[in-house]
Tab-separated table of C-alpha atoms in Angstrom:
chain	number	residue	atom	x	y	z
G	14	UNK	CA	-0.145	0.031	0.618
G	15	UNK	CA	3.084	2.095	0.461
G	16	UNK	CA	3.850	2.126	-2.527
G	17	UNK	CA	0.712	3.075	-4.325
G	18	UNK	CA	0.036	6.427	-1.461
G	19	UNK	CA	3.516	7.554	-2.712
G	20	UNK	CA	2.575	7.205	-6.598
G	21	UNK	CA	-0.952	8.812	-5.376
G	22	UNK	CA	0.761	11.894	-4.132
G	23	UNK	CA	2.478	12.827	-6.884
G	24	UNK	CA	-1.471	13.761	-7.583
G	25	UNK	CA	-2.382	15.960	-5.116
G	26	UNK	CA	-3.242	19.885	-6.299
G	27	UNK	CA	-1.381	21.361	-3.429
G	28	UNK	CA	0.338	24.871	-5.128
G	29	UNK	CA	-1.083	26.789	-1.606
G	30	UNK	CA	0.107	24.550	1.501
G	31	UNK	CA	2.431	22.474	-0.462
G	32	UNK	CA	1.372	19.586	1.953
G	33	UNK	CA	0.318	16.946	-0.369
G	34	UNK	CA	-1.362	14.166	1.163
G	35	UNK	CA	-2.948	10.870	-0.904
G	36	UNK	CA	-5.737	8.429	0.937
G	37	UNK	CA	-6.967	4.754	-0.196
G	38	UNK	CA	-9.688	3.534	0.850
G	39	UNK	CA	-10.981	-0.163	0.385
G	40	UNK	CA	-14.270	-1.757	0.705
G	41	UNK	CA	-15.456	-4.462	2.201
G	42	UNK	CA	-15.326	-6.513	-1.324
G	43	UNK	CA	-12.165	-5.337	-2.063
G	44	UNK	CA	-12.263	-2.376	-4.409
G	45	UNK	CA	-10.076	0.444	-3.627
G	46	UNK	CA	-10.834	4.132	-4.589
G	47	UNK	CA	-7.852	7.053	-4.145
G	48	UNK	CA	-8.045	10.622	-3.379
G	49	UNK	CA	-6.135	13.683	-2.402
G	50	UNK	CA	-5.873	16.851	-1.014
G	51	UNK	CA	-7.540	19.417	-3.613
G	52	UNK	CA	-6.609	22.833	-2.717
G	53	UNK	CA	-8.520	26.404	-4.003
G	54	UNK	CA	-7.480	30.259	-3.367
G	55	UNK	CA	-10.893	30.186	-0.649
G	56	UNK	CA	-9.415	27.466	1.111
G	57	UNK	CA	-12.998	26.757	2.984
G	58	UNK	CA	-13.362	25.273	-1.323
G	59	UNK	CA	-10.602	22.780	-0.067
G	60	UNK	CA	-11.005	18.644	0.111
G	61	UNK	CA	-8.845	16.815	2.016
G	62	UNK	CA	-7.272	13.271	0.737
G	63	UNK	CA	-9.478	11.044	3.299
G	64	UNK	CA	-12.806	12.726	2.041
G	65	UNK	CA	-12.190	12.636	-1.768
G	66	UNK	CA	-11.715	8.732	-1.261
G	67	UNK	CA	-14.534	8.225	0.542
G	68	UNK	CA	-16.880	10.625	-1.534
G	69	UNK	CA	-15.408	8.657	-4.318
G	70	UNK	CA	-17.032	5.335	-3.202
G	71	UNK	CA	-20.532	7.029	-2.206
G	72	UNK	CA	-20.442	7.996	-5.941
G	73	UNK	CA	-19.312	4.844	-7.165
G	74	UNK	CA	-22.528	3.474	-5.411
G	75	UNK	CA	-21.407	2.052	-2.630
G	76	UNK	CA	-22.835	3.039	0.705
G	77	UNK	CA	-22.461	3.077	4.987
G	78	UNK	CA	-20.804	-0.413	6.157
G	79	UNK	CA	-19.520	-0.924	2.917
G	80	UNK	CA	-16.140	0.770	4.270
G	81	UNK	CA	-13.151	-1.710	5.613
G	82	UNK	CA	-10.248	0.714	6.177
G	83	UNK	CA	-8.916	3.534	5.332
G	84	UNK	CA	-4.955	4.556	4.424
G	85	UNK	CA	-3.780	7.689	4.720
G	86	UNK	CA	-0.371	9.358	3.832
G	87	UNK	CA	1.259	12.426	4.163
G	88	UNK	CA	4.296	13.980	1.983
G	89	UNK	CA	6.833	14.633	5.167
G	90	UNK	CA	8.240	12.453	8.027
G	91	UNK	CA	5.383	12.857	10.609
G	92	UNK	CA	2.283	10.611	10.368
G	93	UNK	CA	-0.272	12.741	9.832
G	94	UNK	CA	-3.685	12.260	10.859
G	95	UNK	CA	-6.950	13.126	9.556
G	96	UNK	CA	-8.127	15.980	10.033
G	97	UNK	CA	-11.474	16.555	12.407
G	98	UNK	CA	-13.494	17.216	9.358
G	99	UNK	CA	-12.567	13.531	7.652
G	100	UNK	CA	-13.109	12.261	11.220
G	101	UNK	CA	-16.761	12.737	11.186
G	102	UNK	CA	-17.093	11.791	7.760
G	103	UNK	CA	-15.153	8.244	8.439
G	104	UNK	CA	-17.537	8.187	11.449
G	105	UNK	CA	-20.532	8.974	9.429
G	106	UNK	CA	-19.569	5.736	7.219
G	107	UNK	CA	-17.058	3.793	8.780
G	108	UNK	CA	-17.113	0.913	11.358
G	109	UNK	CA	-16.187	2.084	15.471
G	110	UNK	CA	-14.128	-1.276	14.840
G	111	UNK	CA	-13.019	-0.423	10.949
G	112	UNK	CA	-9.207	0.474	10.745
G	113	UNK	CA	-7.378	4.043	9.648
G	114	UNK	CA	-3.760	3.302	8.558
G	115	UNK	CA	-1.394	6.297	8.659
G	116	UNK	CA	1.461	6.330	7.431
G	117	UNK	CA	4.582	8.784	6.149
G	118	UNK	CA	6.507	7.477	2.822
G	119	UNK	CA	9.337	5.516	4.852
G	120	UNK	CA	6.721	3.676	5.509
G	121	UNK	CA	6.635	4.028	9.701
G	122	UNK	CA	2.883	3.404	10.624
G	123	UNK	CA	0.002	4.187	13.594
G	124	UNK	CA	-3.567	2.195	12.843
G	125	UNK	CA	-6.048	3.840	15.077
G	126	UNK	CA	-10.081	2.263	15.184
G	127	UNK	CA	-12.759	4.760	14.175
G	128	UNK	CA	-13.274	4.961	17.726
G	129	UNK	CA	-9.661	5.453	19.239
G	130	UNK	CA	-9.398	8.842	16.035
G	131	UNK	CA	-13.157	9.766	17.039
G	132	UNK	CA	-13.875	9.182	20.582
G	133	UNK	CA	-17.424	11.035	20.734
G	134	UNK	CA	-18.469	11.121	17.361
G	135	UNK	CA	-21.704	12.832	16.914
G	136	UNK	CA	-23.855	10.399	15.098
G	137	UNK	CA	-27.591	10.103	13.483
G	138	UNK	CA	-27.980	9.325	17.639
G	139	UNK	CA	-27.714	12.728	18.747
G	140	UNK	CA	-30.535	13.677	15.721
G	141	UNK	CA	-33.055	12.465	17.955
């Protein structure tokens, strides 16, 4: 997976931050969806790699419960974690026991469950 993520980093559109991020979501049926961060001069219009990958899967017809794991890589030595907007989207579509694997290009990684990354999620249950 590391090689795929390193290659995918090249597709990032990050002319403002120069902080490239790549993500790959794995579905329960084994299909993969790729995403990169896409920046915009209006920073609020920027989309993160994690949401880009997840929304690609949704656009292809996948639903909540079809997701299995998410790989994320930033292009520096640190192991980057999903931002809190991405964590909200992750909690919407992934099960709390699913794995989020965060890596750097050197192959170092941290594996967390969704529940570990989002211990107090806001969900559909809060809307009832």
